[in-house]
XYZ file of C-alpha atoms in Angstrom:
644
model
C -10.533 -72.300 -29.575
C -9.553 -69.724 -32.138
C -8.482 -70.843 -35.527
C -4.939 -70.658 -36.783
C -5.560 -67.361 -38.505
C -7.195 -65.713 -35.476
C -4.535 -66.416 -32.841
C -1.463 -64.270 -32.351
C 0.605 -67.139 -30.847
C 2.154 -70.082 -32.701
C 0.069 -73.230 -32.478
C 1.468 -76.357 -30.853
C 1.332 -79.320 -33.264
C 2.576 -81.922 -30.825
C 4.005 -82.428 -27.330
C 6.138 -85.452 -26.504
C 8.118 -86.784 -23.559
C 11.327 -88.697 -24.289
C 13.946 -90.433 -22.138
C 17.197 -92.311 -22.587
C 16.423 -96.005 -22.285
C 19.264 -98.171 -20.994
C 18.594 -100.816 -23.686
C 17.246 -98.961 -26.748
C 18.695 -95.501 -26.293
C 16.623 -92.338 -26.913
C 12.918 -93.074 -27.234
C 9.548 -91.361 -27.006
C 7.521 -92.537 -24.040
C 4.371 -90.410 -24.517
C 3.200 -88.026 -27.222
C 0.049 -85.975 -27.775
C -1.580 -86.445 -30.229
C -0.585 -90.056 -30.562
C 1.190 -91.241 -33.691
C 2.118 -87.802 -35.043
C 5.817 -88.559 -34.604
C 6.948 -91.760 -36.270
C 9.112 -94.028 -34.122
C 11.300 -96.969 -35.027
C 9.331 -100.271 -34.999
C 12.305 -102.135 -33.541
C 12.222 -100.204 -30.323
C 9.866 -101.462 -27.616
C 6.861 -99.344 -26.978
C 5.624 -99.652 -23.455
C 3.614 -97.523 -21.086
C 6.184 -98.035 -18.344
C 9.701 -98.220 -19.662
C 11.622 -96.391 -16.939
C 13.339 -98.218 -14.113
C 14.471 -96.526 -10.941
C 16.985 -99.191 -9.943
C 18.538 -102.301 -11.464
C 16.485 -104.624 -9.214
C 13.105 -103.097 -9.937
C 10.907 -104.621 -12.619
C 8.365 -103.024 -14.863
C 4.838 -103.745 -13.601
C 2.100 -104.545 -16.044
C -1.444 -103.288 -15.471
C -3.908 -105.996 -14.518
C -6.532 -107.053 -16.986
C -9.442 -104.648 -16.982
C -7.481 -102.067 -15.006
C -6.954 -98.727 -16.691
C -3.327 -97.566 -16.867
C -2.358 -94.525 -14.847
C -1.331 -92.702 -17.992
C -4.888 -92.692 -19.277
C -6.264 -90.582 -16.493
C -7.394 -87.100 -17.252
C -5.523 -84.078 -16.037
C -8.006 -83.598 -13.202
C -6.903 -86.893 -11.629
C -3.339 -85.776 -11.033
C -3.957 -84.668 -7.456
C -3.985 -88.266 -6.242
C -1.677 -90.356 -8.384
C -2.175 -93.643 -6.524
C -5.965 -93.653 -6.662
C -8.422 -94.262 -9.476
C -10.679 -91.642 -10.991
C -14.143 -93.167 -11.337
C -15.159 -90.735 -14.088
C -12.069 -91.204 -16.236
C -12.822 -92.123 -19.783
C -11.552 -95.310 -21.383
C -8.851 -94.641 -23.980
C -7.164 -97.120 -26.269
C -3.556 -98.001 -25.768
C -0.837 -95.912 -27.403
C -0.007 -98.762 -29.758
C -3.557 -98.882 -31.094
C -3.801 -95.097 -31.550
C -0.397 -94.928 -33.177
C -1.360 -97.536 -35.704
C -4.686 -95.880 -36.398
C -3.129 -92.519 -37.203
C -1.968 -92.091 -40.766
C -0.477 -88.596 -40.441
C 3.106 -88.196 -39.259
C 5.039 -84.987 -38.809
C 8.565 -86.402 -38.936
C 10.618 -89.407 -37.907
C 11.977 -89.413 -34.376
C 15.187 -91.171 -35.397
C 16.197 -88.089 -37.408
C 16.232 -85.856 -34.341
C 16.859 -88.320 -31.493
C 20.461 -87.211 -30.978
C 19.230 -83.649 -30.323
C 16.303 -84.658 -28.120
C 18.543 -86.689 -25.804
C 21.969 -85.162 -26.455
C 25.302 -85.478 -24.701
C 26.100 -83.774 -21.429
C 27.418 -80.672 -23.171
C 23.897 -79.707 -24.333
C 22.004 -80.803 -21.238
C 20.571 -77.957 -19.220
C 20.458 -75.704 -22.285
C 17.569 -74.610 -24.477
C 17.886 -76.534 -27.742
C 16.014 -75.761 -30.977
C 16.199 -77.981 -34.034
C 14.180 -78.121 -37.208
C 13.033 -80.612 -39.803
C 11.832 -79.806 -43.290
C 8.504 -78.346 -42.128
C 8.576 -78.229 -38.322
C 10.659 -76.850 -35.487
C 11.151 -78.528 -32.111
C 12.140 -76.823 -28.884
C 13.128 -78.520 -25.638
C 15.486 -78.426 -22.670
C 17.223 -81.777 -22.064
C 18.063 -82.623 -18.438
C 20.631 -85.065 -17.097
C 20.416 -86.050 -13.412
C 22.995 -88.047 -11.487
C 21.838 -90.546 -8.874
C 21.084 -94.140 -8.091
C 20.127 -95.131 -11.574
C 21.151 -98.088 -13.700
C 23.810 -96.026 -15.483
C 24.187 -93.544 -12.622
C 22.307 -90.881 -14.586
C 18.796 -90.237 -15.854
C 18.093 -88.124 -18.937
C 14.735 -86.816 -20.106
C 13.288 -84.067 -22.266
C 9.815 -82.603 -22.809
C 9.547 -81.051 -26.274
C 7.047 -78.921 -28.197
C 6.584 -79.056 -31.977
C 5.680 -75.955 -34.048
C 5.763 -74.785 -37.637
C 9.231 -74.156 -39.000
C 8.556 -70.449 -39.532
C 6.996 -69.857 -36.097
C 8.478 -67.350 -33.656
C 9.195 -69.349 -30.499
C 10.372 -66.498 -28.311
C 7.189 -66.563 -26.236
C 7.510 -70.336 -25.612
C 11.082 -70.248 -24.365
C 10.131 -69.385 -20.753
C 7.368 -72.024 -20.923
C 9.831 -74.770 -21.819
C 12.273 -73.628 -19.148
C 9.655 -73.617 -16.404
C 8.203 -77.032 -17.312
C 11.684 -78.523 -17.295
C 12.479 -76.841 -13.991
C 9.319 -78.152 -12.277
C 9.778 -81.710 -13.581
C 13.405 -81.694 -12.450
C 12.346 -80.640 -8.953
C 9.713 -83.414 -8.838
C 12.268 -86.028 -9.915
C 14.802 -84.900 -7.338
C 12.230 -84.885 -4.541
C 10.143 -88.014 -5.163
C 11.491 -89.827 -8.252
C 8.353 -88.741 -10.050
C 9.656 -89.457 -13.565
C 11.741 -92.579 -12.937
C 9.326 -94.262 -10.541
C 7.117 -96.757 -12.468
C 4.225 -96.004 -10.142
C 4.102 -92.240 -10.862
C 5.657 -91.836 -14.321
C 2.462 -92.776 -16.247
C 0.946 -89.494 -15.054
C 3.141 -87.720 -17.636
C 0.665 -88.539 -20.397
C -2.105 -86.597 -18.668
C 0.301 -83.693 -18.147
C 1.155 -83.644 -21.843
C -2.492 -83.793 -22.785
C -3.427 -80.841 -20.633
C -0.426 -78.821 -21.822
C -1.443 -79.399 -25.436
C -5.107 -78.496 -24.968
C -4.840 -75.584 -22.554
C -1.935 -73.760 -24.161
C -3.533 -73.948 -27.604
C -6.971 -72.925 -26.328
C -6.375 -70.483 -23.474
C -2.617 -69.706 -23.574
C -2.432 -70.663 -19.907
C -2.772 -73.736 -17.711
C -2.626 -74.934 -14.100
C -1.598 -78.560 -13.533
C -1.219 -79.824 -9.930
C 1.298 -82.668 -9.669
C 1.432 -83.446 -5.941
C 0.877 -81.713 -2.647
C 3.873 -79.458 -3.135
C 4.458 -79.031 -6.873
C 2.325 -77.779 -9.733
C 2.832 -76.361 -13.209
C 1.462 -72.830 -13.519
C 1.914 -71.386 -16.997
C 0.728 -68.324 -18.877
C 1.990 -67.278 -22.301
C 2.886 -63.645 -22.786
C 3.570 -62.798 -26.422
C 6.906 -61.186 -27.177
C 6.163 -58.281 -29.475
C 8.998 -56.805 -31.507
C 10.316 -53.424 -30.522
C 8.332 -50.654 -32.218
C 10.010 -48.433 -34.803
C 11.130 -44.943 -33.748
C 8.270 -42.451 -33.519
C 8.735 -39.315 -35.616
C 7.026 -35.983 -35.126
C 5.524 -35.978 -38.637
C 3.905 -39.442 -38.383
C 0.133 -39.790 -37.990
C -1.066 -42.529 -35.579
C -4.107 -44.483 -36.753
C -6.113 -46.620 -34.308
C -6.698 -50.255 -35.257
C -9.196 -50.824 -32.435
C -11.678 -48.656 -30.577
C -9.382 -47.045 -28.028
C -12.208 -45.206 -26.298
C -13.694 -48.512 -25.114
C -10.354 -49.834 -23.874
C -9.308 -46.868 -21.736
C -9.329 -47.669 -18.032
C -8.904 -45.537 -14.948
C -5.558 -47.053 -14.039
C -3.968 -46.127 -17.372
C -1.108 -43.674 -17.591
C -2.367 -40.087 -17.692
C -0.321 -39.178 -20.756
C -1.536 -42.238 -22.663
C -5.146 -41.387 -21.836
C -4.749 -37.791 -23.032
C -2.946 -38.877 -26.193
C -5.606 -41.466 -27.086
C -8.274 -38.766 -27.136
C -6.621 -37.030 -30.109
C -5.728 -40.066 -32.239
C -8.084 -39.747 -35.219
C -5.930 -40.571 -38.253
C -5.428 -36.860 -39.083
C -3.314 -35.350 -36.287
C 0.401 -36.005 -36.398
C 2.515 -36.579 -33.298
C 3.635 -32.981 -32.919
C 0.072 -31.689 -33.166
C -1.196 -34.327 -30.716
C 1.362 -33.086 -28.195
C 0.034 -29.543 -28.610
C -3.627 -30.552 -28.387
C -3.084 -32.817 -25.373
C -0.856 -30.214 -23.681
C 1.838 -32.835 -23.137
C 5.562 -32.814 -23.491
C 6.669 -33.877 -26.960
C 9.025 -36.569 -25.676
C 6.332 -38.038 -23.413
C 3.939 -38.035 -26.354
C 6.430 -40.005 -28.424
C 6.776 -42.555 -25.622
C 2.999 -42.935 -25.325
C 2.675 -43.491 -29.090
C 5.549 -45.983 -28.957
C 3.794 -47.837 -26.123
C 0.644 -48.186 -28.220
C 2.692 -49.294 -31.213
C 4.320 -52.009 -29.123
C 0.965 -53.605 -28.365
C -0.052 -53.250 -32.040
C -3.250 -51.328 -31.342
C -2.250 -48.442 -33.631
C -0.152 -47.930 -36.736
C 1.482 -44.837 -38.209
C 0.920 -43.352 -41.658
C 2.044 -40.170 -43.426
C 0.460 -36.757 -43.176
C -2.245 -36.427 -45.795
C -1.903 -33.455 -48.120
C -3.267 -32.858 -51.579
C 0.324 -32.402 -52.719
C 1.210 -35.983 -51.727
C 2.169 -38.622 -54.282
C 1.363 -42.332 -54.085
C 2.063 -45.422 -56.145
C 1.024 -49.077 -56.075
C 3.078 -51.944 -54.694
C 3.623 -55.244 -56.439
C 1.396 -57.162 -54.028
C -1.673 -55.431 -55.493
C -1.670 -58.256 -58.049
C -2.968 -60.740 -55.480
C -4.443 -58.367 -52.886
C -6.912 -57.082 -55.487
C -8.579 -60.516 -55.480
C -8.820 -60.866 -51.709
C -12.457 -60.869 -50.526
C -11.767 -58.805 -47.410
C -10.180 -56.045 -49.504
C -13.118 -55.925 -51.911
C -15.743 -55.933 -49.173
C -14.103 -53.388 -46.860
C -12.905 -50.795 -49.363
C -16.261 -49.418 -50.527
C -17.914 -48.742 -47.142
C -14.688 -47.338 -45.712
C -13.820 -44.803 -48.432
C -17.319 -43.616 -49.445
C -18.835 -40.566 -47.805
C -22.051 -40.988 -45.873
C -25.162 -40.710 -48.019
C -23.308 -41.498 -51.267
C -23.606 -44.623 -53.362
C -20.708 -47.044 -53.056
C -18.714 -47.424 -56.294
C -17.949 -50.927 -57.464
C -14.556 -52.474 -56.823
C -13.276 -52.365 -60.458
C -13.879 -48.606 -60.544
C -11.970 -48.040 -57.300
C -9.177 -50.354 -58.424
C -8.884 -48.293 -61.611
C -8.554 -45.130 -59.509
C -5.830 -46.747 -57.426
C -3.930 -47.689 -60.578
C -3.924 -44.033 -61.737
C -1.869 -42.925 -58.735
C 1.674 -42.529 -60.033
C 4.921 -40.820 -59.010
C 5.008 -37.265 -60.289
C 1.232 -36.794 -60.066
C -0.130 -35.205 -56.910
C -3.403 -36.192 -55.316
C -4.964 -32.906 -56.396
C -4.003 -33.475 -60.029
C -5.308 -37.031 -59.789
C -8.633 -35.785 -58.421
C -9.009 -33.207 -61.152
C -8.186 -35.586 -64.000
C -10.568 -38.349 -62.845
C -13.342 -36.229 -61.231
C -13.047 -38.091 -57.943
C -15.132 -35.500 -56.079
C -18.167 -36.477 -58.145
C -17.993 -40.113 -56.958
C -18.523 -39.284 -53.295
C -15.122 -40.715 -52.237
C -13.271 -39.442 -49.193
C -9.789 -39.038 -50.654
C -8.014 -39.172 -47.298
C -9.662 -42.453 -46.352
C -9.165 -43.724 -49.903
C -5.390 -43.351 -49.703
C -5.129 -44.478 -46.080
C -7.047 -47.695 -46.882
C -4.462 -48.635 -49.483
C -1.619 -47.865 -47.082
C -3.214 -49.906 -44.282
C -3.787 -52.926 -46.516
C -0.255 -52.651 -47.852
C -0.793 -52.277 -51.601
C -0.244 -48.478 -51.711
C 2.800 -46.538 -50.616
C 3.747 -42.895 -50.306
C 6.314 -41.323 -52.642
C 8.342 -38.826 -50.611
C 10.208 -35.747 -51.830
C 13.792 -35.351 -50.669
C 15.166 -31.888 -51.560
C 18.906 -31.577 -52.070
C 20.910 -28.401 -52.647
C 23.391 -28.759 -55.485
C 26.693 -26.989 -54.855
C 27.648 -24.357 -57.466
C 30.228 -25.264 -60.073
C 33.781 -24.284 -59.106
C 35.234 -21.389 -61.141
C 37.284 -22.418 -64.132
C 40.998 -21.530 -64.236
C 40.344 -19.022 -67.031
C 38.108 -16.988 -64.743
C 40.617 -16.712 -61.947
C 41.893 -13.211 -61.307
C 45.529 -12.758 -62.074
C 47.932 -10.311 -60.530
C 48.522 -7.425 -62.891
C 51.621 -5.388 -63.242
C 51.380 -1.658 -63.517
C 52.301 -1.815 -67.168
C 49.957 -4.670 -68.094
C 46.400 -4.250 -69.229
C 43.752 -5.319 -66.677
C 42.267 -8.810 -67.017
C 38.844 -7.956 -65.611
C 37.605 -4.460 -66.448
C 34.955 -2.798 -64.348
C 31.493 -4.225 -64.831
C 29.900 -0.809 -64.676
C 31.982 0.716 -67.522
C 33.104 -2.046 -69.841
C 35.715 -1.224 -72.400
C 34.692 -1.356 -76.040
C 35.373 -4.706 -77.701
C 38.281 -4.980 -80.077
C 38.702 -7.227 -83.018
C 41.903 -9.067 -83.824
C 43.123 -6.383 -86.284
C 42.725 -3.595 -83.773
C 44.441 -5.637 -81.098
C 47.386 -6.329 -83.370
C 47.700 -2.639 -84.219
C 47.551 -1.723 -80.556
C 50.338 -3.981 -79.314
C 52.496 -4.115 -82.428
C 56.107 -3.293 -81.626
C 55.537 -2.057 -78.058
C 54.764 -3.255 -74.567
C 51.138 -3.663 -73.437
C 49.691 -0.326 -72.462
C 47.791 0.544 -69.342
C 44.717 2.701 -69.351
C 45.685 4.635 -66.219
C 48.427 7.041 -65.243
C 49.977 5.702 -62.074
C 51.931 8.115 -59.860
C 55.489 7.154 -59.173
C 55.485 8.354 -55.589
C 56.277 5.987 -52.734
C 52.968 6.683 -51.060
C 51.019 5.416 -54.036
C 52.955 2.181 -54.063
C 52.539 1.504 -50.337
C 48.806 2.121 -50.437
C 48.274 -0.718 -52.902
C 46.441 -3.777 -51.486
C 48.999 -6.100 -53.031
C 51.961 -4.182 -51.613
C 53.944 -5.204 -54.675
C 55.899 -3.090 -57.159
C 56.157 -4.390 -60.675
C 59.523 -4.321 -62.320
C 58.023 -2.572 -65.313
C 57.412 0.639 -63.304
C 60.734 2.058 -64.195
C 60.570 1.318 -67.901
C 60.503 4.446 -70.078
C 59.494 4.127 -73.695
C 60.735 6.664 -76.246
C 57.939 8.550 -77.973
C 57.862 8.877 -81.703
C 57.568 12.113 -83.674
C 53.947 11.340 -84.617
C 53.033 10.984 -80.951
C 54.587 14.354 -80.155
C 52.610 16.044 -82.921
C 49.347 14.478 -81.732
C 50.083 15.576 -78.187
C 50.731 19.171 -79.246
C 47.478 19.285 -81.195
C 45.583 17.968 -78.192
C 47.042 20.625 -75.876
C 46.068 23.343 -78.286
C 42.493 22.015 -78.340
C 42.340 21.977 -74.553
C 43.709 25.523 -74.247
C 41.109 26.881 -76.642
C 38.292 25.339 -74.610
C 39.713 26.788 -71.366
C 40.201 23.446 -69.686
C 42.459 22.947 -66.670
C 44.981 20.148 -66.634
C 45.515 20.287 -62.922
C 44.160 17.483 -60.726
C 40.874 18.316 -59.023
C 40.654 17.654 -55.311
C 37.392 15.715 -55.515
C 38.498 12.929 -57.808
C 38.011 9.405 -56.422
C 41.642 8.594 -57.109
C 42.615 10.580 -54.006
C 41.216 7.725 -51.891
C 44.316 5.775 -52.734
C 46.271 7.884 -50.335
C 48.579 9.780 -52.747
C 49.127 13.303 -51.444
C 52.596 14.178 -52.663
C 53.424 13.522 -56.287
C 56.291 14.604 -58.418
C 55.526 16.136 -61.818
C 54.832 13.657 -64.533
C 57.382 13.649 -67.291
C 56.483 14.888 -70.730
C 57.125 11.572 -72.396
C 54.972 9.742 -69.848
C 52.225 12.333 -70.081
C 52.190 12.262 -73.830
C 52.053 8.475 -73.924
C 49.237 8.175 -71.429
C 47.243 11.032 -72.949
C 47.538 9.476 -76.357
C 46.223 6.176 -75.072
C 43.219 7.862 -73.516
C 42.505 9.630 -76.790
C 42.743 6.415 -78.801
C 40.711 4.065 -76.701
C 38.227 6.343 -74.925
C 37.487 9.254 -77.257
C 34.078 9.892 -75.747
C 35.587 10.571 -72.310
C 38.145 13.208 -73.287
C 35.935 16.193 -72.849
C 33.719 16.499 -69.811
C 30.349 18.052 -69.374
C 31.625 20.849 -67.184
C 35.133 21.150 -68.557
C 36.809 19.524 -65.528
C 39.316 16.787 -66.376
C 41.750 14.568 -64.553
C 44.621 12.602 -65.983
C 45.047 10.721 -62.682
C 42.669 7.817 -63.353
C 41.516 5.241 -65.845
C 39.654 7.894 -67.781
C 38.818 11.554 -67.658
C 35.892 11.746 -65.199
C 33.782 14.881 -64.775
C 33.833 16.271 -61.254
C 30.055 16.507 -61.072
C 29.369 12.793 -61.836
C 27.169 11.135 -59.176
C 28.884 7.708 -59.364
C 32.577 8.323 -60.171
C 34.414 5.772 -62.238
C 36.998 3.957 -60.162
C 40.480 3.193 -61.386
C 41.037 -0.116 -63.092
C 44.481 -0.340 -61.613
C 45.009 -3.493 -59.562
C 46.306 -1.354 -56.695
C 42.920 0.296 -56.158
C 40.691 -1.374 -53.532
C 37.376 -2.310 -55.134
C 35.743 -4.246 -52.303
C 33.503 -1.394 -51.127
C 32.219 -0.833 -54.644
C 31.515 -4.545 -55.095
C 29.623 -4.637 -51.812
C 27.527 -1.663 -52.827
C 26.756 -3.162 -56.199
C 25.747 -6.497 -54.558
C 23.483 -4.789 -52.056
C 21.704 -2.845 -54.748
C 21.284 -5.741 -57.135
C 20.451 -8.613 -54.758
C 16.768 -9.134 -54.182
C 15.604 -10.256 -50.750
C 12.338 -11.827 -49.752
C 10.205 -10.182 -47.104
C 10.747 -11.338 -43.550
C 7.573 -13.447 -43.608
C 8.754 -15.377 -46.693
C 12.480 -15.492 -45.996
C 13.685 -19.092 -45.546
C 14.950 -19.944 -42.063
C 18.729 -20.361 -41.912
C 18.337 -23.792 -40.263
C 16.744 -25.129 -43.446
C 19.856 -24.980 -45.632
C 21.898 -27.645 -43.744
C 18.923 -30.030 -43.979
C 18.885 -29.943 -47.781
C 21.189 -32.940 -48.079
C 18.798 -35.471 -49.631
C 18.197 -37.279 -46.326
C 15.189 -35.311 -45.029
C 11.866 -35.463 -46.834
C 9.341 -32.667 -47.045
C 7.056 -34.018 -44.302
C 9.899 -33.752 -41.816
C 10.803 -30.247 -42.970
C 7.180 -29.081 -42.968
C 6.617 -30.338 -39.437
C 9.846 -28.903 -38.116
C 9.320 -25.418 -39.548
C 5.482 -25.514 -39.388
C 5.100 -24.760 -43.073
C 3.027 -26.395 -45.768
C 4.355 -27.534 -49.110
C 3.481 -24.259 -50.971
C 5.499 -22.137 -48.516
C 8.265 -24.708 -48.377
C 8.429 -24.659 -52.171
C 8.914 -20.862 -52.115
C 11.737 -21.249 -49.610
C 13.457 -23.847 -51.765
C 13.170 -21.594 -54.827
C 14.649 -18.688 -52.866
C 17.558 -20.797 -51.614
C 18.263 -22.323 -55.003
C 17.856 -19.096 -56.927
C 14.941 -20.388 -58.989
C 12.058 -18.470 -60.498
C 9.333 -20.416 -58.684
C 6.397 -22.340 -60.160
C 8.418 -25.540 -60.146
C 11.769 -23.911 -60.931
C 13.843 -24.361 -57.766
C 17.204 -23.429 -59.270
C 20.021 -25.354 -57.643
C 17.593 -27.323 -55.429
C 16.690 -30.708 -56.881
C 13.939 -33.073 -55.680
C 14.566 -36.797 -55.271
C 11.422 -38.962 -55.371
C 11.546 -42.238 -53.502
């Protein structure tokens, strides 16, 4: 019989058969082993305490005759006869007094063993301080002293035991005994009821030793039991998990196995993950997951993480007591050492385990402690700690941080035609002004614009905003000094032979203005003066061609003409061109897949992403840097890594 630590089923500590006695109430008639359950000394203890009718009396075995309850389980075929080879056993009273160990007191649980009618026919579990009892009480109506007969056959286990596999056993035993009582009064008849002790004895021995039993009761009824363990449902199988065999699967494969399971078992080596096993076995991925889940259910394999030198590991708290376990010390060295190398001692390997920390990859750990010189297989070294449960993987969960929303000061405001622009062109920034210059500029007058806007209707309708500022019609009187400066400027232009007419190739014609009325002298003088004050370097062109219909005087031969800073000028095409020229793009081979960005939510670790996109951590790191706008080499920009 296997020991307690070698069996996968809970061990039965005791089996007892109880009835409701018409005089003493609930009582235990037989129990195996004897004396493990303490009973009240006031209650009568008798081998035959059940009466089938009020007129029947309880027979007493003759002197020298062995009671029927002392027969072995092999003598149950013929209840009325004697078994010549049956061994002599002391009476229950003698064995109960000789036993000093008791599990619990029966009086504490008697009302649950023989309950009221509401609980009869139901599976009842109840627990004491250290043990748990399971039974199915039965109440039968008939020609009995109180018109009913109640009994229960119970099993006793540890309090923490999982009794799911014994529930069908208890139901079937109760069902068979009920059928025997209804057919032949097997339990209430004083001639046949002593056979219950032999039944209990065989149930206790066979179920603990072999997890099955076969007990014939009469010519028509028998108890046939076999325990099937109820394994918990396996966890979901992921594509990035690596199955690791706990037994030699090659020796367990049979011809009648499922074809997919047989093909999958051939590629389970502790290195291949589920997705790769499906490719190597030429099986459908979903069928491969089901085959792995089937093996997990029977606990012949376990799953670990993909081993990479970029992985991170850390110790669990249970290493404090697992480090002293003999099986851990004895198994670690031969398992993790390469063939032909000397086995390091356990303190050295425990020191190496303690150096694995979050933030330090396996490669960095190997380099800092010269692990390659010790002859240790690093993959088996880490997997041994994971299998034993004192080492765990630290996963990376990338998350894309959303950019900061623009502040209210950076929002673009609508500009009137007479107001200065809030955001000048990025290609030709205006010269900075100090506070003194700004005060001189706007002292005693309205804010000036740096462009001359035509007053025609066409120019107004072609504006993207389709709005006309109320300041369009304002006319400011020019001073005498402004008139003198304007006359001097015209004389300078006439001497140089410049033309004041509008050239046909200026970019301002894209606005759509084709018919303009002549600009008034006061307006022309004011705008020309402003251009002379604030942009003196742009008054004269390289080729002598000038235009007063724009933000500045632009030479006709310039390759990239300066666009107007008026808010009515569409600037989207220029912005698009500037973005296309300045934005760097990765080559097609290194460009991150578009499906990767929605997965950067902090819920998907790098093993899942690497398996899904078939990319290792170095390539995945480049993708994250490209998405986050980082510089690489650990700088991922707006992509942060969560370690857990």
